[in-house]
mmCIF file of C-alpha atoms in Angstrom:
data_model
loop_
_atom_site.group_PDB
_atom_site.id
_atom_site.type_symbol
_atom_site.label_atom_id
_atom_site.label_comp_id
_atom_site.label_asym_id
_atom_site.label_seq_id
_atom_site.Cartn_x
_atom_site.Cartn_y
_atom_site.Cartn_z
ATOM 1 C CA MET Y 1 16.569 43.333 -29.758
ATOM 2 C CA SER Y 2 14.491 40.822 -27.787
ATOM 3 C CA VAL Y 3 11.835 38.380 -29.019
ATOM 4 C CA VAL Y 4 8.622 37.524 -27.136
ATOM 5 C CA LEU Y 5 6.447 34.566 -28.118
ATOM 6 C CA ILE Y 6 2.779 34.848 -27.115
ATOM 7 C CA ASN Y 7 0.621 31.764 -27.596
ATOM 8 C CA ASP Y 8 -1.878 29.512 -25.823
ATOM 9 C CA GLU Y 9 0.892 27.713 -23.974
ATOM 10 C CA SER Y 10 2.616 30.837 -22.691
ATOM 11 C CA LEU Y 11 -0.706 32.158 -21.355
ATOM 12 C CA ASN Y 12 -1.905 28.786 -20.013
ATOM 13 C CA ILE Y 13 -4.976 28.891 -22.244
ATOM 14 C CA ASN Y 14 -7.133 25.782 -22.479
ATOM 15 C CA ARG Y 15 -8.122 25.862 -26.161
ATOM 16 C CA ASN Y 16 -11.335 23.898 -25.894
ATOM 17 C CA GLN Y 17 -12.494 26.049 -22.985
ATOM 18 C CA ALA Y 18 -11.296 29.366 -24.394
ATOM 19 C CA TYR Y 19 -13.157 29.059 -27.706
ATOM 20 C CA LYS Y 20 -16.246 27.118 -26.639
ATOM 21 C CA ASP Y 21 -18.569 30.154 -26.926
ATOM 22 C CA SER Y 22 -18.481 33.830 -27.903
ATOM 23 C CA ARG Y 23 -18.104 35.078 -24.319
ATOM 24 C CA GLU Y 24 -15.090 32.871 -23.570
ATOM 25 C CA GLU Y 25 -13.539 33.646 -26.939
ATOM 26 C CA LYS Y 26 -13.904 37.386 -26.441
ATOM 27 C CA MET Y 27 -12.146 37.144 -23.081
ATOM 28 C CA THR Y 28 -9.390 35.024 -24.633
ATOM 29 C CA ARG Y 29 -8.769 37.458 -27.474
ATOM 30 C CA GLY Y 30 -8.726 40.310 -24.959
ATOM 31 C CA LEU Y 31 -6.070 38.536 -22.894
ATOM 32 C CA ILE Y 32 -3.898 37.835 -25.930
ATOM 33 C CA LYS Y 33 -4.168 41.399 -27.245
ATOM 34 C CA ALA Y 34 -3.476 42.935 -23.821
ATOM 35 C CA THR Y 35 -0.355 40.772 -23.512
ATOM 36 C CA CYS Y 36 0.798 41.834 -26.983
ATOM 37 C CA ASP Y 37 0.178 45.489 -26.131
ATOM 38 C CA ARG Y 38 2.391 45.210 -23.042
ATOM 39 C CA HIS Y 39 5.331 43.926 -25.052
ATOM 40 C CA ILE Y 40 5.117 45.801 -28.374
ATOM 41 C CA SER Y 41 7.996 48.256 -28.670
ATOM 42 C CA LYS Y 42 10.742 49.272 -31.087
ATOM 43 C CA SER Y 43 13.191 47.048 -29.219
ATOM 44 C CA THR Y 44 11.018 43.903 -29.076
ATOM 45 C CA ILE Y 45 9.739 41.541 -31.772
ATOM 46 C CA VAL Y 46 6.378 40.130 -30.675
ATOM 47 C CA ILE Y 47 5.221 36.850 -32.230
ATOM 48 C CA CYS Y 48 1.494 36.379 -31.656
ATOM 49 C CA ASP Y 49 1.174 32.674 -32.458
ATOM 50 C CA SER Y 50 -2.554 32.277 -31.912
ATOM 51 C CA LEU Y 51 -5.664 31.661 -34.050
ATOM 52 C CA ASN Y 52 -6.073 35.307 -35.108
ATOM 53 C CA TYR Y 53 -8.642 33.943 -37.575
ATOM 54 C CA ILE Y 54 -10.944 36.986 -37.624
ATOM 55 C CA LYS Y 55 -9.873 39.888 -39.832
ATOM 56 C CA GLY Y 56 -11.357 42.451 -37.433
ATOM 57 C CA TYR Y 57 -9.139 41.090 -34.658
ATOM 58 C CA ARG Y 58 -6.087 41.245 -36.929
ATOM 59 C CA TYR Y 59 -7.011 44.876 -37.563
ATOM 60 C CA GLU Y 60 -6.901 45.555 -33.810
ATOM 61 C CA LEU Y 61 -3.457 43.948 -33.538
ATOM 62 C CA TRP Y 62 -2.265 46.040 -36.484
ATOM 63 C CA CYS Y 63 -3.539 49.173 -34.749
ATOM 64 C CA SER Y 64 -1.567 48.279 -31.624
ATOM 65 C CA SER Y 65 1.586 47.860 -33.694
ATOM 66 C CA ARG Y 66 1.014 51.035 -35.680
ATOM 67 C CA SER Y 67 0.260 53.031 -32.542
ATOM 68 C CA ALA Y 68 3.696 52.013 -31.244
ATOM 69 C CA ALA Y 69 5.233 53.038 -34.604
ATOM 70 C CA THR Y 70 6.476 49.507 -35.290
ATOM 71 C CA PRO Y 71 6.158 47.347 -38.443
ATOM 72 C CA SER Y 72 3.952 44.256 -38.503
ATOM 73 C CA CYS Y 73 3.107 41.402 -40.849
ATOM 74 C CA VAL Y 74 0.902 38.315 -41.092
ATOM 75 C CA VAL Y 75 2.271 34.785 -41.485
ATOM 76 C CA TRP Y 76 -0.368 32.394 -42.835
ATOM 77 C CA VAL Y 77 0.452 28.690 -42.729
ATOM 78 C CA LYS Y 78 -1.947 27.307 -45.363
ATOM 79 C CA GLN Y 79 -3.273 23.780 -45.141
ATOM 80 C CA LEU Y 80 -6.253 21.725 -46.270
ATOM 81 C CA ASP Y 81 -9.054 21.380 -43.719
ATOM 82 C CA THR Y 82 -8.882 17.602 -43.934
ATOM 83 C CA THR Y 83 -5.153 17.603 -43.196
ATOM 84 C CA VAL Y 84 -5.589 19.886 -40.194
ATOM 85 C CA LYS Y 85 -8.243 17.586 -38.767
ATOM 86 C CA ALA Y 86 -6.061 14.541 -39.402
ATOM 87 C CA TRP Y 87 -3.143 16.173 -37.620
ATOM 88 C CA ASN Y 88 -5.397 16.940 -34.675
ATOM 89 C CA GLU Y 89 -6.607 13.340 -34.484
ATOM 90 C CA SER Y 90 -3.072 11.957 -34.563
ATOM 91 C CA ASN Y 91 -1.714 14.348 -31.934
ATOM 92 C CA PRO Y 92 -0.312 12.150 -29.128
ATOM 93 C CA ASN Y 93 -0.776 14.956 -26.599
ATOM 94 C CA GLU Y 94 -4.423 14.627 -25.563
ATOM 95 C CA ASP Y 95 -4.331 17.943 -23.672
ATOM 96 C CA ALA Y 96 -3.323 19.780 -26.849
ATOM 97 C CA LYS Y 97 -6.047 18.293 -29.044
ATOM 98 C CA TRP Y 98 -8.974 20.357 -30.258
ATOM 99 C CA ASN Y 99 -12.502 19.116 -29.772
ATOM 100 C CA PRO Y 100 -13.385 17.903 -33.325
ATOM 101 C CA ASP Y 101 -16.726 19.750 -33.430
ATOM 102 C CA LEU Y 102 -15.138 22.988 -32.183
ATOM 103 C CA LEU Y 103 -12.302 22.654 -34.704
ATOM 104 C CA SER Y 104 -14.826 22.281 -37.529
ATOM 105 C CA GLU Y 105 -16.673 25.415 -36.380
ATOM 106 C CA LEU Y 106 -13.455 27.432 -36.258
ATOM 107 C CA VAL Y 107 -12.474 26.258 -39.738
ATOM 108 C CA MET Y 108 -15.861 27.413 -41.078
ATOM 109 C CA ARG Y 109 -15.497 30.845 -39.449
ATOM 110 C CA PHE Y 110 -11.923 31.411 -40.647
ATOM 111 C CA GLU Y 111 -11.452 34.641 -42.602
ATOM 112 C CA PRO Y 112 -8.327 34.373 -44.811
ATOM 113 C CA PRO Y 113 -5.870 37.270 -44.671
ATOM 114 C CA ALA Y 114 -5.095 39.289 -47.799
ATOM 115 C CA SER Y 115 -2.245 41.679 -48.569
ATOM 116 C CA SER Y 116 -4.779 43.919 -50.322
ATOM 117 C CA ARG Y 117 -5.950 45.020 -46.862
ATOM 118 C CA ARG Y 118 -3.540 47.564 -45.447
ATOM 119 C CA TRP Y 119 -3.608 45.974 -41.989
ATOM 120 C CA GLU Y 120 -2.598 42.583 -43.443
ATOM 121 C CA ASN Y 121 0.124 43.857 -45.741
ATOM 122 C CA PRO Y 122 2.421 42.047 -46.117
ATOM 123 C CA THR Y 123 0.984 38.552 -45.676
ATOM 124 C CA PHE Y 124 3.516 35.733 -46.000
ATOM 125 C CA GLU Y 125 1.715 32.588 -47.204
ATOM 126 C CA ILE Y 126 3.466 29.304 -46.360
ATOM 127 C CA GLU Y 127 2.444 26.033 -48.007
ATOM 128 C CA GLU Y 128 3.172 22.596 -46.554
ATOM 129 C CA GLY Y 129 6.787 21.614 -47.187
ATOM 130 C CA GLU Y 130 7.932 25.178 -47.868
ATOM 131 C CA GLU Y 131 10.589 26.835 -45.768
ATOM 132 C CA LEU Y 132 9.621 29.880 -43.756
ATOM 133 C CA PRO Y 133 11.013 33.022 -45.493
ATOM 134 C CA PHE Y 134 12.976 34.096 -42.426
ATOM 135 C CA SER Y 135 15.064 36.683 -44.265
ATOM 136 C CA ALA Y 136 12.059 38.498 -45.741
ATOM 137 C CA ILE Y 137 10.103 38.422 -42.489
ATOM 138 C CA THR Y 138 13.085 39.553 -40.423
ATOM 139 C CA ALA Y 139 13.889 42.362 -42.844
ATOM 140 C CA HIS Y 140 10.326 43.636 -42.626
ATOM 141 C CA VAL Y 141 9.757 43.485 -38.863
ATOM 142 C CA THR Y 142 13.155 45.020 -38.072
ATOM 143 C CA ALA Y 143 12.719 47.884 -40.515
ATOM 144 C CA THR Y 144 12.578 51.388 -39.094
ATOM 145 C CA PHE Y 145 9.380 53.303 -39.767
ATOM 146 C CA SER Y 146 9.730 56.509 -41.715
ATOM 147 C CA ASN Y 147 9.268 59.872 -40.042
ATOM 148 C CA HIS Y 148 5.869 60.136 -41.719
ATOM 149 C CA ILE Y 149 4.609 56.969 -40.056
ATOM 150 C CA SER Y 150 6.136 57.920 -36.718
ATOM 151 C CA MET Y 151 4.364 61.255 -36.813
ATOM 152 C CA ALA Y 152 1.146 59.555 -37.886
ATOM 153 C CA THR Y 153 1.143 57.386 -34.794
ATOM 154 C CA SER Y 154 2.201 60.068 -32.341
ATOM 155 C CA HIS Y 155 -0.425 60.544 -29.634
ATOM 156 C CA ASN Y 156 0.574 64.196 -29.388
ATOM 157 C CA LYS Y 157 -0.751 64.850 -32.914
ATOM 158 C CA ILE Y 158 -4.447 64.979 -32.101
ATOM 159 C CA GLY Y 159 -5.326 67.103 -35.111
ATOM 160 C CA ASP Y 160 -7.114 70.372 -35.699
ATOM 161 C CA ALA Y 161 -10.719 71.204 -34.917
ATOM 162 C CA ASN Y 162 -11.880 70.920 -38.538
ATOM 163 C CA TYR Y 163 -10.606 67.366 -38.844
ATOM 164 C CA LEU Y 164 -12.242 66.237 -35.616
ATOM 165 C CA HIS Y 165 -15.482 67.975 -36.535
ATOM 166 C CA ASP Y 166 -15.539 66.280 -39.950
ATOM 167 C CA LEU Y 167 -14.679 62.901 -38.418
ATOM 168 C CA ASP Y 168 -17.490 63.235 -35.888
ATOM 169 C CA LYS Y 169 -20.056 64.280 -38.508
ATOM 170 C CA VAL Y 170 -19.054 61.718 -41.141
ATOM 171 C CA THR Y 171 -19.137 58.766 -38.752
ATOM 172 C CA GLN Y 172 -22.419 59.916 -37.203
ATOM 173 C CA ASP Y 173 -24.066 60.234 -40.638
ATOM 174 C CA ILE Y 174 -22.917 56.730 -41.607
ATOM 175 C CA ILE Y 175 -24.236 55.194 -38.383
ATOM 176 C CA LYS Y 176 -27.590 56.933 -38.838
ATOM 177 C CA ALA Y 177 -27.910 55.827 -42.471
ATOM 178 C CA PHE Y 178 -26.957 52.232 -41.652
ATOM 179 C CA LEU Y 179 -29.533 52.014 -38.869
ATOM 180 C CA GLU Y 180 -32.245 53.329 -41.179
ATOM 181 C CA SER Y 181 -31.278 50.975 -43.992
ATOM 182 C CA GLN Y 182 -31.709 47.883 -41.810
ATOM 183 C CA LYS Y 183 -35.476 48.419 -41.808
ATOM 184 C CA GLU Y 184 -35.745 47.714 -45.534
ATOM 185 C CA THR Y 185 -32.537 45.897 -46.482
ATOM 186 C CA ALA Y 186 -32.085 42.133 -46.753
ATOM 187 C CA ILE Y 187 -29.185 40.538 -44.892
ATOM 188 C CA GLY Y 188 -26.321 39.938 -47.298
ATOM 189 C CA SER Y 189 -26.891 43.201 -49.162
ATOM 190 C CA LEU Y 190 -24.453 46.057 -49.685
ATOM 191 C CA VAL Y 191 -25.582 49.352 -48.152
ATOM 192 C CA THR Y 192 -24.815 52.773 -49.594
ATOM 193 C CA VAL Y 193 -23.878 55.341 -46.934
ATOM 194 C CA PRO Y 194 -23.216 59.102 -47.091
ATOM 195 C CA ASN Y 195 -19.889 60.439 -48.406
ATOM 196 C CA SER Y 196 -18.339 57.027 -49.053
ATOM 197 C CA LYS Y 197 -17.510 55.396 -52.378
ATOM 198 C CA LYS Y 198 -17.469 52.053 -50.541
ATOM 199 C CA LYS Y 199 -20.461 50.088 -49.309
ATOM 200 C CA LEU Y 200 -21.258 48.562 -45.936
ATOM 201 C CA LYS Y 201 -21.822 44.814 -45.852
ATOM 202 C CA TYR Y 202 -25.088 44.069 -44.074
ATOM 203 C CA THR Y 203 -24.224 40.686 -42.565
ATOM 204 C CA ARG Y 204 -26.512 40.778 -39.520
ATOM 205 C CA GLN Y 205 -28.863 42.977 -37.522
ATOM 206 C CA VAL Y 206 -26.845 45.554 -35.583
ATOM 207 C CA GLY Y 207 -28.236 47.739 -32.814
ATOM 208 C CA MET Y 208 -27.546 51.347 -31.891
ATOM 209 C CA ALA Y 209 -25.508 50.400 -28.804
ATOM 210 C CA GLU Y 210 -23.034 48.282 -30.775
ATOM 211 C CA LEU Y 211 -22.676 50.850 -33.550
ATOM 212 C CA ARG Y 212 -22.152 53.648 -31.038
ATOM 213 C CA ARG Y 213 -19.445 51.593 -29.305
ATOM 214 C CA LEU Y 214 -17.680 50.870 -32.614
ATOM 215 C CA ARG Y 215 -17.871 54.521 -33.595
ATOM 216 C CA GLN Y 216 -16.269 55.638 -30.323
ATOM 217 C CA GLN Y 217 -13.555 53.006 -30.706
ATOM 218 C CA TYR Y 218 -12.864 54.192 -34.238
ATOM 219 C CA ILE Y 219 -12.647 57.853 -33.233
ATOM 220 C CA SER Y 220 -10.199 56.921 -30.452
ATOM 221 C CA LEU Y 221 -8.117 54.922 -32.921
ATOM 222 C CA SER Y 222 -8.181 57.797 -35.389
ATOM 223 C CA ARG Y 223 -6.788 60.124 -32.765
ATOM 224 C CA SER Y 224 -3.851 57.816 -32.070
ATOM 225 C CA LEU Y 225 -3.297 56.881 -35.729
ATOM 226 C CA SER Y 226 -3.859 60.368 -37.088
ATOM 227 C CA GLN Y 227 -1.865 61.831 -39.960
ATOM 228 C CA THR Y 228 0.390 64.892 -39.732
ATOM 229 C CA LYS Y 229 -1.349 68.242 -39.450
ATOM 230 C CA ASN Y 230 -0.935 68.945 -43.166
ATOM 231 C CA ASP Y 231 -2.558 65.649 -43.978
ATOM 232 C CA PHE Y 232 -5.451 66.476 -41.639
ATOM 233 C CA THR Y 233 -6.395 69.568 -43.600
ATOM 234 C CA GLN Y 234 -6.046 67.781 -46.942
ATOM 235 C CA ARG Y 235 -8.203 64.763 -46.160
ATOM 236 C CA THR Y 236 -11.667 64.812 -47.658
ATOM 237 C CA GLN Y 237 -14.903 63.619 -46.107
ATOM 238 C CA THR Y 238 -14.919 60.819 -48.673
ATOM 239 C CA GLN Y 239 -11.544 59.564 -47.421
ATOM 240 C CA LEU Y 240 -12.748 59.689 -43.818
ATOM 241 C CA ALA Y 241 -15.972 57.886 -44.736
ATOM 242 C CA ASP Y 242 -14.186 55.175 -46.734
ATOM 243 C CA GLU Y 243 -11.863 54.427 -43.812
ATOM 244 C CA PHE Y 244 -14.771 54.187 -41.375
ATOM 245 C CA VAL Y 245 -16.653 51.848 -43.733
ATOM 246 C CA ASP Y 246 -13.548 49.615 -43.896
ATOM 247 C CA TYR Y 247 -13.442 49.564 -40.106
ATOM 248 C CA LEU Y 248 -17.129 48.679 -39.755
ATOM 249 C CA ASN Y 249 -16.917 45.935 -42.378
ATOM 250 C CA ALA Y 250 -13.971 44.377 -40.545
ATOM 251 C CA SER Y 251 -15.599 44.697 -37.123
ATOM 252 C CA LEU Y 252 -19.077 43.466 -38.082
ATOM 253 C CA ALA Y 253 -17.969 40.524 -40.235
#
Protein backbone atom coordinates (compact mmCIF):
# COMPACT_ATOMS: atom_id res chain seq x y z
CA MET A 1 0.00 0.00 0.00
CA SER A 2 1.36 3.42 -0.96
CA VAL A 3 0.97 6.77 0.81
CA VAL A 4 0.49 10.13 -0.94
CA LEU A 5 0.84 13.43 0.90
CA ILE A 6 -1.07 16.36 -0.63
CA ASN A 7 -0.41 19.80 0.83
CA ASP A 8 0.44 23.38 -0.13
CA GLU A 9 4.09 22.50 -0.61
CA SER A 10 3.49 19.50 -2.86
CA LEU A 11 1.20 21.60 -5.09
CA ASN A 12 3.40 24.72 -5.00
CA ILE A 13 0.59 26.77 -3.49
CA ASN A 14 1.37 30.26 -2.24
CA ARG A 15 -0.83 30.44 0.87
CA ASN A 16 -1.23 34.19 1.03
CA GLN A 17 -2.16 34.32 -2.65
CA ALA A 18 -4.35 31.21 -2.66
CA TYR A 19 -6.64 32.36 0.16
CA LYS A 20 -6.65 36.13 -0.38
CA ASP A 21 -10.22 36.18 -1.76
CA SER A 22 -13.13 33.82 -2.46
CA ARG A 23 -12.24 33.35 -6.14
CA GLU A 24 -8.64 32.34 -5.44
CA GLU A 25 -9.70 30.13 -2.55
CA LYS A 26 -12.29 28.32 -4.66
CA MET A 27 -9.66 27.58 -7.30
CA THR A 28 -7.25 26.37 -4.62
CA ARG A 29 -9.77 24.02 -3.05
CA GLY A 30 -10.65 22.72 -6.52
CA LEU A 31 -6.99 21.95 -7.22
CA ILE A 32 -6.53 20.15 -3.91
CA LYS A 33 -9.71 18.09 -4.31
CA ALA A 34 -8.91 17.18 -7.93
CA THR A 35 -5.46 15.98 -6.83
CA CYS A 36 -7.00 13.91 -4.04
CA ASP A 37 -9.52 12.41 -6.46
CA ARG A 38 -6.72 11.29 -8.78
CA HIS A 39 -4.97 9.37 -6.02
CA ILE A 40 -7.81 7.94 -3.90
CA SER A 41 -7.95 4.16 -4.29
CA LYS A 42 -8.07 1.00 -2.19
CA SER A 43 -4.31 0.63 -2.56
CA THR A 44 -3.35 4.21 -1.63
CA ILE A 45 -3.61 6.19 1.61
CA VAL A 46 -4.13 9.86 0.77
CA ILE A 47 -3.21 12.45 3.41
CA CYS A 48 -4.81 15.79 2.58
CA ASP A 49 -2.78 18.07 4.85
CA SER A 50 -4.46 21.37 4.01
CA LEU A 51 -6.76 23.88 5.75
CA ASN A 52 -9.97 21.93 5.06
CA TYR A 53 -11.58 24.39 7.49
CA ILE A 54 -15.04 24.46 5.89
CA LYS A 55 -17.36 21.57 6.76
CA GLY A 56 -18.98 21.64 3.31
CA TYR A 57 -15.56 21.09 1.73
CA ARG A 58 -14.85 18.21 4.12
CA TYR A 59 -18.17 16.74 2.99
CA GLU A 60 -16.98 16.84 -0.63
CA LEU A 61 -13.74 15.06 0.30
CA TRP A 62 -15.74 12.44 2.19
CA CYS A 63 -17.91 11.91 -0.89
CA SER A 64 -14.81 11.34 -3.01
CA SER A 65 -13.56 8.74 -0.54
CA ARG A 66 -16.93 7.04 -0.22
CA SER A 67 -17.41 6.97 -3.99
CA ALA A 68 -14.15 5.02 -4.22
CA ALA A 69 -15.39 2.68 -1.45
CA THR A 70 -12.52 3.62 0.85
CA PRO A 71 -12.56 4.64 4.55
CA SER A 72 -11.74 8.19 5.63
CA CYS A 73 -11.26 10.16 8.83
CA VAL A 74 -10.52 13.68 10.07
CA VAL A 75 -7.45 14.57 12.14
CA TRP A 76 -7.91 17.86 14.00
CA VAL A 77 -4.83 19.37 15.62
CA LYS A 78 -6.40 21.68 18.23
CA GLN A 79 -4.64 24.82 19.36
CA LEU A 80 -5.45 28.22 20.84
CA ASP A 81 -5.76 31.06 18.32
CA THR A 82 -3.14 33.08 20.17
CA THR A 83 -0.65 30.21 20.03
CA VAL A 84 -1.20 29.70 16.31
CA LYS A 85 -0.55 33.38 15.66
CA ALA A 86 2.55 33.30 17.84
CA TRP A 87 3.89 30.30 15.96
CA ASN A 88 3.30 32.12 12.69
CA GLU A 89 5.16 35.20 13.90
CA SER A 90 8.15 33.17 15.06
CA ASN A 91 8.41 31.10 11.88
CA PRO A 92 11.94 31.69 10.52
CA ASN A 93 10.81 30.83 6.99
CA GLU A 94 9.35 34.09 5.70
CA ASP A 95 7.92 32.39 2.60
CA ALA A 96 5.88 30.02 4.78
CA LYS A 97 4.38 32.72 6.99
CA TRP A 98 0.73 33.68 6.78
CA ASN A 99 -0.27 37.29 6.38
CA PRO A 100 -1.46 38.15 9.95
CA ASP A 101 -4.73 39.73 8.78
CA LEU A 102 -5.51 36.78 6.49
CA LEU A 103 -4.69 34.31 9.28
CA SER A 104 -7.11 36.11 11.61
CA GLU A 105 -9.87 35.94 8.97
CA LEU A 106 -9.33 32.22 8.45
CA VAL A 107 -9.43 31.58 12.19
CA MET A 108 -12.78 33.41 12.41
CA ARG A 109 -14.24 31.38 9.53
CA PHE A 110 -13.05 28.00 10.86
CA GLU A 111 -15.84 25.45 11.27
CA PRO A 112 -14.77 22.76 13.79
CA PRO A 113 -15.28 19.14 12.76
CA ALA A 114 -17.55 16.86 14.79
CA SER A 115 -17.87 13.08 14.84
CA SER A 116 -21.64 13.53 15.09
CA ARG A 117 -21.61 14.37 11.36
CA ARG A 118 -21.36 11.18 9.34
CA TRP A 119 -18.83 12.70 6.94
CA GLU A 120 -16.51 13.63 9.84
CA ASN A 121 -16.78 10.36 11.72
CA PRO A 122 -14.35 9.52 13.15
CA THR A 123 -12.59 12.76 14.07
CA PHE A 124 -9.30 12.32 15.93
CA GLU A 125 -8.69 15.40 18.10
CA ILE A 126 -5.04 16.04 19.01
CA GLU A 127 -4.08 18.50 21.75
CA GLU A 128 -0.66 20.14 22.04
CA GLY A 129 1.86 17.72 23.53
CA GLU A 130 -0.22 14.63 22.76
CA GLU A 131 1.08 11.87 20.55
CA LEU A 132 -0.73 11.19 17.31
CA PRO A 133 -2.83 7.98 17.69
CA PHE A 134 -1.12 6.27 14.77
CA SER A 135 -2.47 2.81 15.59
CA ALA A 136 -6.11 3.93 15.70
CA ILE A 137 -5.81 6.04 12.56
CA THR A 138 -3.97 3.32 10.65
CA ALA A 139 -6.47 0.67 11.71
CA HIS A 140 -9.34 2.82 10.46
CA VAL A 141 -7.96 3.94 7.10
CA THR A 142 -6.70 0.46 6.20
CA ALA A 143 -9.98 -1.23 7.09
CA THR A 144 -11.87 -2.93 4.29
CA PHE A 145 -15.35 -1.59 3.61
CA SER A 146 -18.19 -4.04 4.02
CA ASN A 147 -20.07 -5.36 1.01
CA HIS A 148 -22.95 -3.06 1.92
CA ILE A 149 -20.79 0.05 1.62
CA SER A 150 -19.14 -1.21 -1.55
CA MET A 151 -22.52 -1.74 -3.15
CA ALA A 152 -23.68 1.65 -1.91
CA THR A 153 -20.87 3.39 -3.73
CA SER A 154 -21.06 1.37 -6.93
CA HIS A 155 -21.77 3.61 -9.91
CA ASN A 156 -23.60 0.73 -11.57
CA LYS A 157 -26.33 0.86 -8.89
CA ILE A 158 -28.23 3.87 -10.19
CA GLY A 159 -31.49 2.87 -8.55
CA ASP A 160 -35.05 2.31 -9.68
CA ALA A 161 -37.39 4.83 -11.24
CA ASN A 162 -39.42 5.36 -8.06
CA TYR A 163 -36.35 6.36 -6.07
CA LEU A 164 -35.15 8.82 -8.69
CA HIS A 165 -38.64 10.26 -9.08
CA ASP A 166 -38.95 10.76 -5.31
CA LEU A 167 -35.46 12.27 -5.10
CA ASP A 168 -36.26 14.72 -7.89
CA LYS A 169 -39.60 15.76 -6.37
CA VAL A 170 -38.36 16.04 -2.77
CA THR A 171 -35.35 18.19 -3.64
CA GLN A 172 -37.41 20.38 -5.98
CA ASP A 173 -40.05 20.98 -3.28
CA ILE A 174 -37.37 21.95 -0.75
CA ILE A 175 -35.71 24.39 -3.14
CA LYS A 176 -39.06 25.99 -3.96
CA ALA A 177 -40.04 26.33 -0.29
CA PHE A 178 -36.65 27.78 0.67
CA LEU A 179 -36.82 30.40 -2.08
CA GLU A 180 -40.29 31.44 -0.97
CA SER A 181 -39.30 31.60 2.69
CA GLN A 182 -36.49 34.08 2.02
CA LYS A 183 -39.06 36.78 1.26
CA GLU A 184 -40.32 36.82 4.84
CA THR A 185 -37.59 35.17 6.92
CA ALA A 186 -34.84 36.95 8.85
CA ILE A 187 -31.25 35.85 8.29
CA GLY A 188 -30.19 33.53 11.09
CA SER A 189 -33.57 31.80 11.26
CA LEU A 190 -34.34 28.12 10.84
CA VAL A 191 -36.62 27.34 7.89
CA THR A 192 -39.15 24.52 7.81
CA VAL A 193 -39.25 22.69 4.46
CA PRO A 194 -41.52 19.96 3.08
CA ASN A 195 -41.06 16.32 4.14
CA SER A 196 -38.08 16.96 6.40
CA LYS A 197 -37.88 16.73 10.18
CA LYS A 198 -34.77 18.92 9.99
CA LYS A 199 -34.63 22.64 9.33
CA LEU A 200 -32.61 24.69 6.87
CA LYS A 201 -30.31 27.33 8.33
CA TYR A 202 -30.95 30.65 6.61
CA THR A 203 -27.46 32.16 6.84
CA ARG A 204 -27.57 34.40 3.77
CA GLN A 205 -29.61 35.32 0.71
CA VAL A 206 -29.38 32.51 -1.85
CA GLY A 207 -30.53 32.78 -5.45
CA MET A 208 -32.22 30.28 -7.73
CA ALA A 209 -29.06 29.68 -9.79
CA GLU A 210 -26.99 28.63 -6.77
CA LEU A 211 -29.74 26.42 -5.36
CA ARG A 212 -30.30 24.77 -8.73
CA ARG A 213 -26.56 24.06 -9.01
CA LEU A 214 -26.43 22.56 -5.50
CA ARG A 215 -29.49 20.44 -6.23
CA GLN A 216 -27.93 19.02 -9.40
CA GLN A 217 -24.69 18.32 -7.55
CA TYR A 218 -26.61 16.53 -4.81
CA ILE A 219 -28.58 14.39 -7.26
CA SER A 220 -25.32 13.40 -8.99
CA LEU A 221 -23.78 12.51 -5.64
CA SER A 222 -26.85 10.51 -4.69
CA ARG A 223 -26.53 8.46 -7.83
CA SER A 224 -22.92 7.56 -7.05
CA LEU A 225 -23.51 7.09 -3.30
CA SER A 226 -26.83 5.30 -3.68
CA GLN A 227 -27.89 2.41 -1.47
CA THR A 228 -28.59 -1.13 -2.67
CA LYS A 229 -31.80 -1.64 -4.61
CA ASN A 230 -33.63 -2.96 -1.55
CA ASP A 231 -32.65 0.13 0.37
CA PHE A 232 -33.91 2.32 -2.48
CA THR A 233 -37.44 0.98 -2.19
CA GLN A 234 -37.42 1.22 1.60
CA ARG A 235 -36.26 4.82 1.91
CA THR A 236 -38.96 7.32 2.74
CA GLN A 237 -39.37 10.84 1.41
CA THR A 238 -38.54 12.08 4.91
CA GLN A 239 -35.16 10.31 4.81
CA LEU A 240 -34.42 11.76 1.37
CA ALA A 241 -35.45 15.24 2.52
CA ASP A 242 -33.38 15.07 5.72
CA GLU A 243 -30.26 14.11 3.76
CA PHE A 244 -30.76 16.95 1.28
CA VAL A 245 -31.25 19.44 4.13
CA ASP A 246 -27.96 18.23 5.67
CA TYR A 247 -26.25 18.77 2.33
CA LEU A 248 -27.64 22.28 1.88
CA ASN A 249 -26.74 23.30 5.44
CA ALA A 250 -23.16 22.13 4.89
CA SER A 251 -22.88 23.78 1.47
CA LEU A 252 -24.47 27.12 2.37
CA ALA A 253 -22.70 27.61 5.71
